[in-house]
Short mmCIF file of C-alpha atoms in Angstrom, two decimals:
data_model
loop_
_atom_site.label_atom_id
_atom_site.label_comp_id
_atom_site.label_asym_id
_atom_site.label_seq_id
_atom_site.Cartn_x
_atom_site.Cartn_y
_atom_site.Cartn_z
CA MET A 64 3.95 2.24 -33.75
CA GLY A 65 3.19 -0.72 -31.35
CA ARG A 66 2.20 -0.94 -28.30
CA ARG A 67 5.31 -2.48 -26.72
CA GLY A 68 7.38 -0.07 -28.96
CA ILE A 69 5.88 2.88 -27.71
CA GLY A 70 6.78 1.97 -24.05
CA LYS A 71 10.08 1.15 -25.10
CA LEU A 72 11.08 4.51 -26.32
CA VAL A 73 9.47 6.53 -23.37
CA ALA A 74 10.83 4.15 -20.81
CA ALA A 75 14.75 4.80 -22.27
CA ALA A 76 14.11 8.51 -21.66
CA VAL A 77 12.85 7.90 -17.65
CA ALA A 78 15.55 5.47 -17.32
CA GLY A 79 16.56 7.15 -14.44
CA LEU A 80 13.61 7.28 -12.55
CA LEU A 81 13.91 4.30 -10.26
CA LEU A 82 14.96 2.49 -7.47
CA ALA A 83 17.90 1.22 -5.17
CA SER A 84 19.88 -2.15 -4.40
CA ALA A 85 20.18 -3.35 -1.04
CA ALA A 86 23.35 -2.74 0.43
CA PRO A 87 23.92 -2.69 4.34
CA ALA A 88 23.62 0.63 5.41
CA SER A 89 24.21 1.06 9.24
CA ALA A 90 22.68 -1.24 11.68
CA THR A 91 18.70 0.14 11.96
CA PRO A 92 16.24 -0.19 14.92
CA PRO A 93 14.28 -3.16 15.88
CA VAL A 94 11.57 -3.99 13.46
CA GLU A 95 9.06 -3.44 16.35
CA LYS A 96 10.01 -0.29 17.70
CA PRO A 97 7.23 2.26 17.45
CA GLY A 98 7.03 4.46 14.41
CA PRO A 99 7.43 8.26 14.92
CA PRO A 100 5.26 10.84 14.83
CA LEU A 101 4.56 12.06 11.32
CA SER A 102 6.27 15.35 10.31
CA VAL A 103 4.03 16.10 7.56
CA PRO A 104 1.19 18.40 8.26
CA ALA A 105 -2.14 16.82 8.83
CA ALA A 106 -4.04 18.77 6.22
CA ALA A 107 -1.35 17.40 3.64
CA LEU A 108 -1.86 14.21 4.66
CA ALA A 109 -5.54 14.81 4.66
CA ALA A 110 -5.18 16.54 1.17
CA SER A 111 -3.19 13.70 -0.77
CA LEU A 112 -5.65 10.70 -0.04
CA ARG A 113 -8.62 10.31 -2.48
CA CYS A 114 -11.50 7.70 -2.00
CA PRO A 115 -13.90 8.02 -4.81
CA ALA A 116 -16.25 5.27 -3.33
CA ASP A 117 -17.43 4.33 0.00
CA LEU A 118 -14.67 1.53 1.52
CA HIS A 119 -17.60 -0.44 3.95
CA GLY A 120 -18.26 -3.55 2.47
CA GLY A 121 -17.54 -5.52 -0.28
CA PRO A 122 -13.92 -6.76 -1.15
CA PRO A 123 -10.91 -5.42 0.88
CA PRO A 124 -9.97 -1.72 -0.55
CA VAL A 125 -7.18 -1.57 -2.62
CA LEU A 126 -4.33 1.55 -2.44
CA LEU A 127 -2.96 2.73 -5.52
CA VAL A 128 0.54 3.86 -5.30
CA PRO A 129 2.68 5.92 -7.81
CA GLY A 130 5.71 5.49 -9.05
CA THR A 131 8.88 7.97 -9.83
CA GLY A 132 7.56 10.84 -12.35
CA GLU A 133 4.07 9.65 -11.94
CA ASP A 134 0.83 10.91 -10.28
CA PRO A 135 -2.63 9.18 -9.27
CA ASP A 136 -3.66 9.54 -12.70
CA TRP A 137 -1.13 7.22 -14.13
CA TYR A 138 -3.88 4.58 -12.80
CA SER A 139 -6.89 6.64 -14.36
CA TRP A 140 -6.85 4.66 -17.84
CA SER A 141 -6.03 1.07 -16.44
CA TYR A 142 -6.19 -0.15 -12.75
CA GLU A 143 -9.05 2.43 -11.56
CA PRO A 144 -11.55 1.61 -14.16
CA ALA A 145 -10.86 -2.25 -14.33
CA LEU A 146 -11.21 -1.89 -10.26
CA THR A 147 -14.26 -0.31 -10.47
CA LYS A 148 -15.95 -2.64 -12.79
CA LEU A 149 -14.88 -5.84 -10.28
CA GLY A 150 -16.57 -3.80 -7.48
CA VAL A 151 -13.52 -3.28 -5.80
CA PRO A 152 -12.81 0.51 -3.87
CA TRP A 153 -9.72 2.16 -4.33
CA CYS A 154 -7.94 4.99 -3.10
CA THR A 155 -5.09 7.18 -4.38
CA VAL A 156 -2.27 9.00 -2.45
CA THR A 157 -0.37 11.76 -4.26
CA PHE A 158 3.45 12.42 -3.15
CA PRO A 159 4.97 15.89 -3.30
CA ALA A 160 6.95 16.64 -6.72
CA HIS A 161 5.45 14.08 -8.77
CA SER A 162 7.08 11.50 -6.37
CA THR A 163 10.41 12.85 -7.21
CA ALA A 164 11.19 13.96 -3.82
CA ASP A 165 12.86 12.16 -0.81
CA ILE A 166 11.03 8.55 -0.65
CA GLN A 167 10.89 8.76 3.45
CA ILE A 168 8.57 11.74 3.07
CA ALA A 169 6.47 9.48 0.72
CA GLY A 170 6.45 6.94 3.18
CA GLU A 171 4.77 9.39 5.60
CA TYR A 172 2.05 9.62 3.20
CA VAL A 173 1.61 5.93 2.67
CA VAL A 174 1.77 5.85 6.77
CA ASN A 175 -1.20 8.28 6.59
CA ALA A 176 -3.33 6.48 3.64
CA ILE A 177 -3.18 3.08 5.30
CA ARG A 178 -4.27 4.42 8.82
CA THR A 179 -6.83 6.38 7.14
CA MET A 180 -8.38 3.43 4.96
CA TYR A 181 -8.02 1.11 7.73
CA ALA A 182 -10.02 3.19 10.13
CA ARG A 183 -12.64 4.11 7.42
CA ALA A 184 -12.82 0.22 6.32
CA GLY A 185 -12.89 -1.51 9.31
CA ARG A 186 -11.00 -4.01 8.32
CA ARG A 187 -7.34 -4.74 6.27
CA ILE A 188 -7.01 -3.06 2.82
CA ASP A 189 -4.71 -3.97 -0.11
CA VAL A 190 -1.81 -2.18 -1.83
CA LEU A 191 -0.67 -2.04 -5.26
CA GLY A 192 1.78 0.04 -6.49
CA HIS A 193 4.19 0.51 -9.68
CA SER A 194 7.97 0.90 -9.76
CA GLN A 195 8.57 3.44 -7.11
CA GLY A 196 5.16 2.96 -5.40
CA GLY A 197 5.55 -1.35 -5.12
CA MET A 198 8.54 -0.38 -3.23
CA VAL A 199 7.90 2.77 -0.85
CA PRO A 200 4.99 0.91 1.05
CA ARG A 201 7.68 -1.47 2.16
CA TRP A 202 9.30 1.99 3.88
CA ALA A 203 5.98 2.21 5.72
CA LEU A 204 5.83 -1.08 6.96
CA ARG A 205 9.26 -1.54 8.21
CA PHE A 206 9.55 1.84 10.29
CA TRP A 207 5.82 2.29 11.33
CA PRO A 208 5.05 -1.63 12.57
CA ASP A 209 1.54 -0.68 13.60
CA THR A 210 0.45 -0.35 9.71
CA ARG A 211 1.41 -3.92 9.05
CA ALA A 212 -1.71 -5.25 11.17
CA MET A 213 -3.73 -3.10 8.37
CA VAL A 214 -2.59 -4.88 5.18
CA ASP A 215 -3.18 -7.61 3.87
CA ASP A 216 -1.56 -7.95 0.45
CA LEU A 217 1.02 -5.95 -1.05
CA VAL A 218 1.20 -6.03 -4.79
CA ALA A 219 4.12 -4.81 -6.55
CA LEU A 220 4.65 -4.13 -10.35
CA ALA A 221 8.23 -3.60 -11.77
CA PRO A 222 9.17 -2.66 -7.94
CA SER A 223 12.64 -1.02 -7.04
CA ASN A 224 12.89 -3.39 -3.79
CA HIS A 225 16.80 -3.47 -4.15
CA GLY A 226 17.78 -0.54 -6.52
CA THR A 227 18.56 0.05 -9.85
CA GLU A 228 21.79 0.01 -11.88
CA SER A 229 20.25 2.41 -14.03
CA ALA A 230 20.33 5.35 -11.79
CA ARG A 231 23.97 5.19 -11.55
CA PRO A 232 24.62 7.01 -14.88
CA VAL A 233 21.56 9.57 -14.29
CA CYS A 234 23.00 10.47 -10.83
CA ALA A 235 26.79 10.66 -12.13
CA SER A 236 26.62 14.58 -11.07
CA GLU A 237 23.13 15.36 -9.70
CA CYS A 238 19.58 13.92 -9.94
CA ASN A 239 16.36 14.05 -7.68
CA ALA A 240 15.99 12.74 -4.10
CA ALA A 241 14.02 9.58 -5.03
CA THR A 242 16.47 8.56 -8.06
CA TRP A 243 19.72 8.91 -5.63
CA GLN A 244 17.32 6.71 -3.44
CA GLN A 245 16.73 3.94 -5.46
CA LYS A 246 20.32 3.90 -6.95
CA THR A 247 22.37 0.40 -6.31
CA GLY A 248 24.03 0.94 -3.21
CA SER A 249 22.33 3.85 -1.57
CA ASN A 250 21.55 4.34 2.23
CA PHE A 251 18.02 4.29 1.77
CA ILE A 252 18.03 0.89 0.27
CA GLY A 253 19.80 -0.29 2.71
CA ALA A 254 17.67 0.56 5.53
CA LEU A 255 14.60 -0.68 3.65
CA ASN A 256 15.90 -3.89 3.98
CA ASP A 257 17.50 -4.40 7.17
CA PRO A 258 17.18 -6.98 8.95
CA VAL A 259 14.30 -8.43 6.80
CA GLU A 260 12.44 -7.50 3.56
CA THR A 261 8.83 -8.85 4.91
CA PHE A 262 6.74 -9.37 7.89
CA ALA A 263 4.25 -11.85 9.04
CA GLY A 264 0.70 -11.77 8.41
CA ILE A 265 1.12 -9.76 4.95
CA SER A 266 1.45 -11.43 1.60
CA TYR A 267 3.76 -10.15 -1.02
CA THR A 268 3.39 -10.23 -4.79
CA ASP A 269 6.65 -8.83 -6.81
CA VAL A 270 5.56 -8.91 -10.79
CA TYR A 271 9.07 -8.22 -12.79
CA THR A 272 9.81 -8.64 -16.57
CA HIS A 273 13.27 -9.72 -17.98
CA ASP A 274 12.93 -6.88 -20.10
CA ASP A 275 12.75 -3.81 -17.69
CA GLU A 276 15.41 -1.47 -18.54
CA VAL A 277 14.81 1.00 -15.65
CA VAL A 278 14.92 -1.46 -12.96
CA THR A 279 17.93 -3.67 -13.45
CA PRO A 280 18.99 -6.10 -13.08
CA ASN A 281 15.92 -8.07 -13.35
CA PHE A 282 16.99 -11.37 -15.11
CA ASP A 283 15.47 -14.00 -12.74
CA ALA A 284 14.13 -14.09 -9.07
CA THR A 285 17.77 -12.97 -7.93
CA GLY A 286 16.92 -9.54 -9.10
CA SER A 287 16.01 -6.03 -8.06
CA SER A 288 12.65 -6.71 -7.85
CA SER A 289 12.39 -9.82 -5.92
CA LEU A 290 11.91 -10.70 -2.14
CA HIS A 291 13.44 -13.08 -0.49
CA THR A 292 13.61 -12.45 3.57
CA GLY A 293 11.44 -12.42 6.76
CA ALA A 294 8.05 -14.03 7.70
CA GLY A 295 5.59 -12.71 5.10
CA ARG A 296 4.43 -15.12 2.15
CA ILE A 297 6.27 -14.23 -0.72
CA SER A 298 5.77 -14.62 -4.94
CA ASN A 299 7.95 -13.33 -7.11
CA VAL A 300 7.06 -13.74 -10.67
CA ALA A 301 8.25 -12.92 -13.89
CA VAL A 302 5.84 -12.08 -16.88
CA GLN A 303 8.13 -14.56 -18.62
CA ASP A 304 7.17 -17.22 -16.64
CA LEU A 305 3.71 -17.52 -17.68
CA CYS A 306 3.83 -15.96 -21.43
CA PRO A 307 7.96 -16.56 -22.59
CA ALA A 308 7.11 -14.66 -25.81
CA ASP A 309 6.16 -11.31 -23.80
CA SER A 310 8.02 -8.33 -24.45
CA SER A 311 6.62 -6.15 -21.77
CA ASP A 312 9.14 -3.14 -20.12
CA HIS A 313 9.07 -1.04 -17.47
CA LEU A 314 6.07 1.27 -17.98
CA ALA A 315 4.31 -1.26 -19.83
CA LEU A 316 3.92 -4.02 -16.90
CA GLY A 317 2.75 -1.04 -14.71
CA SER A 318 -0.09 0.17 -17.23
CA PHE A 319 -1.61 -2.17 -19.71
CA ASP A 320 0.29 -5.38 -19.39
CA PRO A 321 -2.64 -8.14 -19.16
CA ILE A 322 -0.14 -10.94 -17.63
CA GLY A 323 1.06 -8.54 -14.74
CA TYR A 324 -2.76 -7.42 -14.19
CA ALA A 325 -3.78 -11.48 -14.01
CA LEU A 326 -1.23 -12.11 -11.51
CA ALA A 327 -2.19 -8.42 -9.54
CA ILE A 328 -5.91 -9.75 -9.48
CA ASP A 329 -5.04 -13.08 -8.38
CA ALA A 330 -3.44 -12.05 -5.45
CA LEU A 331 -5.94 -9.48 -4.35
CA THR A 332 -8.85 -11.86 -4.90
CA HIS A 333 -7.40 -15.10 -3.12
CA ASP A 334 -5.77 -15.90 0.38
CA GLY A 335 -1.98 -15.17 0.20
CA PRO A 336 0.16 -14.09 -2.96
CA ALA A 337 -0.45 -14.58 -6.64
CA ASP A 338 -0.14 -18.51 -7.55
CA PRO A 339 0.60 -18.62 -11.50
CA ALA A 340 -0.66 -22.18 -11.57
CA ARG A 341 -4.67 -20.14 -11.25
CA ILE A 342 -3.79 -18.09 -14.55
CA GLY A 343 -4.72 -19.63 -17.91
CA LYS A 344 -2.67 -19.23 -20.74
CA ALA A 345 -5.25 -17.41 -22.78
CA VAL A 346 -3.86 -14.44 -21.36
CA CYS A 347 -1.09 -14.48 -23.33
CA LEU A 348 -3.19 -13.79 -26.14
CA GLN A 349 -4.85 -10.57 -24.76
CA PRO A 350 -3.20 -7.23 -25.79
CA PHE A 351 -4.35 -5.28 -23.00
CA GLN A 352 -5.71 -5.60 -19.07
CA PRO A 353 -9.10 -4.60 -18.31
CA GLY A 354 -9.89 -0.90 -18.09
CA VAL A 355 -7.74 -0.52 -20.95
CA ASN A 356 -9.66 1.36 -23.85
CA PRO A 357 -8.05 -0.24 -27.05
CA THR A 358 -9.31 2.98 -29.27
CA THR A 359 -8.19 5.51 -26.91
CA PHE A 360 -5.00 3.18 -25.72
CA PRO A 361 -2.07 5.03 -28.31
CA ALA A 362 -3.38 8.44 -26.96
CA ASP A 363 -3.57 7.39 -23.47
CA TYR A 364 -0.41 5.68 -22.87
CA ALA A 365 1.63 8.40 -24.82
CA SER A 366 -0.18 11.43 -22.90
CA ALA A 367 0.93 9.42 -19.28
CA SER A 368 4.01 8.01 -20.44
CA THR A 369 4.93 11.68 -21.47
CA ARG A 370 4.09 13.36 -18.21
CA VAL A 371 6.30 10.90 -16.59
CA VAL A 372 9.38 11.70 -18.63
CA GLU A 373 8.51 15.62 -18.11
CA GLN A 374 7.86 15.20 -14.69
CA PHE A 375 10.59 12.89 -13.82
CA ALA A 376 13.09 15.34 -15.90
CA GLY A 377 11.62 18.19 -13.85
CA GLY A 378 12.49 16.95 -10.51
CA LYS A 379 15.32 18.99 -8.14
CA GLY A 380 18.49 18.07 -8.75
CA LEU A 381 20.89 17.35 -5.67
CA PRO A 382 24.24 16.51 -5.39
CA ALA A 383 23.82 13.61 -3.16
CA GLU A 384 21.68 11.09 -1.72
CA PRO A 385 19.53 12.82 1.09
CA PRO A 386 20.22 11.53 5.00
CA LEU A 387 18.40 8.78 6.10
CA ALA A 388 15.91 10.20 9.25
CA CYS A 389 17.04 9.67 12.68
CA TYR A 390 14.59 7.12 12.93
CA ALA A 391 16.15 5.16 10.29
CA THR A 392 19.76 4.82 11.82
CA GLY A 393 20.96 3.46 14.85
CA ASP A 394 18.27 2.67 17.65
CA GLY A 395 15.80 5.29 15.76
CA ALA A 396 16.04 7.89 18.67
CA CYS A 397 15.16 11.11 17.41
CA PRO A 398 15.91 14.64 19.02
CA GLY A 399 12.53 16.03 20.42
CA ALA A 400 10.94 12.68 20.34
CA ALA A 401 9.06 13.46 23.75
CA ALA A 402 8.31 16.65 22.90
CA ALA A 403 6.53 15.18 19.47
CA THR A 404 4.70 12.75 21.69
CA LYS A 405 3.35 15.52 23.90
CA GLY A 406 2.30 17.43 21.13
CA GLU A 407 0.42 14.59 19.82
CA ARG A 408 -1.59 14.17 23.32
CA ARG A 409 -2.35 17.77 23.40
CA ALA A 410 -3.94 17.58 19.47
CA GLY A 411 -6.22 14.57 20.72
CA ARG A 412 -4.57 11.95 18.39
CA ARG A 413 -3.59 9.51 21.48
CA HIS A 414 -7.61 9.80 22.33
CA ARG A 415 -8.90 8.50 18.81
CA LEU A 416 -10.88 5.03 18.97
CA LEU A 417 -10.13 2.95 15.99
CA ALA A 418 -12.63 -0.09 15.87
CA SER A 419 -13.19 -2.81 13.17
CA VAL A 420 -15.78 -4.81 12.87
CA ARG A 421 -16.75 -8.60 11.39
CA PRO A 422 -19.95 -9.15 10.62
CA ARG A 423 -21.38 -12.80 10.31
CA ARG A 424 -24.49 -14.34 9.79
CA LEU A 425 -25.95 -17.71 10.71
CA ARG A 426 -28.88 -19.71 10.35
CA GLU A 427 -29.97 -18.43 6.61
CA GLY A 428 -29.09 -15.15 7.56
CA ARG A 429 -31.34 -14.67 10.60
CA ARG A 430 -29.11 -14.02 13.08
CA LEU A 431 -26.00 -12.10 13.06
CA ILE A 432 -22.80 -11.73 14.97
CA LEU A 433 -20.61 -8.88 14.70
CA ARG A 434 -17.54 -9.06 16.44
CA VAL A 435 -15.85 -5.87 17.30
CA ARG A 436 -12.03 -4.91 18.19
CA VAL A 437 -10.96 -1.91 19.43
CA ARG A 438 -7.57 0.12 19.92
CA ARG A 439 -5.83 3.30 19.98
CA TYR A 440 -2.21 4.74 19.35
CA ARG A 441 0.01 5.18 22.16
CA HIS A 442 3.33 6.13 21.27
CA GLY A 443 2.70 5.09 17.58
CA ARG A 444 2.20 1.65 18.21
CA LEU A 445 -1.87 0.04 18.13
CA VAL A 446 -2.66 -1.14 21.66
CA PRO A 447 -5.98 -2.41 22.69
CA VAL A 448 -9.07 -0.50 24.70
CA ALA A 449 -10.66 -2.08 27.27
CA GLY A 450 -13.90 -0.98 28.70
CA ALA A 451 -15.20 0.52 25.36
CA HIS A 452 -18.79 0.56 24.79
CA VAL A 453 -20.14 -1.05 21.84
CA ARG A 454 -23.90 0.14 20.59
CA PHE A 455 -25.51 -1.79 18.00
CA ALA A 456 -29.73 -1.64 17.56
CA GLY A 457 -30.54 -1.51 20.73
CA LEU A 458 -27.63 -3.37 21.94
CA ARG A 459 -24.62 -2.85 24.39
CA ALA A 460 -21.62 -4.81 25.17
CA SER A 461 -18.21 -3.69 26.30
CA THR A 462 -14.53 -4.43 25.30
CA ASP A 463 -12.46 -6.80 27.29
CA ARG A 464 -8.95 -6.64 28.14
CA HIS A 465 -8.21 -7.69 24.60
CA GLY A 466 -10.26 -4.82 23.22
CA ARG A 467 -12.51 -7.22 21.58
CA ALA A 468 -16.20 -7.23 22.09
CA VAL A 469 -19.21 -9.64 20.50
CA LEU A 470 -22.63 -8.72 19.76
CA ARG A 471 -25.66 -10.85 18.68
CA LYS A 472 -28.87 -10.12 17.25
CA ARG A 473 -31.73 -11.43 15.22
CA VAL A 474 -32.13 -9.39 12.02
CA ARG A 475 -34.27 -9.82 9.08
CA HIS A 476 -32.64 -6.83 7.03
CA HIS A 477 -29.79 -6.89 4.99
CA GLY A 478 -27.83 -3.75 3.94
CA LEU A 479 -25.53 -0.68 6.18
CA VAL A 480 -25.48 -1.47 9.98
CA ARG A 481 -24.20 1.46 12.43
CA VAL A 482 -22.07 0.10 15.11
CA LEU A 483 -21.08 2.88 17.64
CA VAL A 484 -17.91 2.62 20.00
CA THR A 485 -17.40 5.32 22.85
CA LYS A 486 -15.45 5.30 25.88
CA ARG A 487 -15.16 8.59 28.11
CA GLY A 488 -11.96 10.56 27.45
CA TYR A 489 -11.69 9.34 23.79
CA ARG A 490 -13.11 10.38 20.37
CA HIS A 491 -15.89 8.05 19.49
CA ALA A 492 -15.78 5.81 16.38
CA VAL A 493 -18.66 5.23 14.53
CA ARG A 494 -18.48 2.18 11.69
CA HIS A 495 -20.95 1.15 9.12
CA VAL A 496 -21.23 -2.19 7.77
CA ARG A 497 -22.58 -4.22 5.24
CA VAL A 498 -24.50 -7.02 6.42
#
């Protein structure tokens, strides 16, 4: 059976696994309202994030987010080896119940992953996801506004940004939480897209296929996957826009499709979202994207897609959509919020310094300038820290009222340098930056 045929059979069995539509729900809080404390235990959040390589230096790291019924191993035979070969560091996040549980909880895992990767890398990160994995990062960006300054690109392959009609028959009696929330007209999708879909400073690349049988409809840019509102930079592209004969279905687009991959990499390696004009027509002749082993492809794809089907079917059935969290309704006020903030302070989370370092060499590399920005969390929002002490190779500087400091030094070597940031009453921050 051909590679497209395998995808058709498998995706038909998992047709209910995706997402929801933009029906207006009850009014949602202002987009700048600080996000609530995370309800998932810190140990569980930490265990869910896997970063095999150092995130310092080189291209911005990429967070790989799985879809409904998927785990991070969905990317193990495609995007992971492809990004590794390109020298792009990546991390994966694992959601509860193989991504079939409440997507609001999955959003908290994404929030933690973004914050952690940003702190480790000392710069903005990129996010790439398939299906639910292309949509759930937007929940994190919508309700935890501090994460917006930490993300540069969001690349979504066959995302369910506005839901799917295919979930209606699947949820006729009961279905798992994630499918309820991705059904056309769900309260979840209504909250996700109210009042805007995108935010300034972030580039959104949404890649879809006209042959998607899971996220429907997707006949053109008015379909489920595409984004239109807000201040973000948006590119909505169908793989058939580049290659009219392409017949990739839902699972193919998120795993081995060379056109989707070309658009994703174009977005990750250029300023702004993907631009189809930069991609040559030769991609239409490629059978697989980089990272896929043609010899083992039949077994790899069959194994991965079978797991998706089984894990989706094993999700806990519910008779109705989970209720929206208090932070996503009305004015976003939640009972006990003050107590939660006090608990965070007791745990010391508000006293953790977050530092980003931007190095620049001048005069043929003999002079180094380090621009440092120091911030901390306050009531779920990142605020600048003035008076923090920044140390590097015998130099010292203090941050101004904007949390910024600049250090200059003549250097001869290349490699990793250590920057230490301290302030009395705060946990210190250490950054290793490649120069």
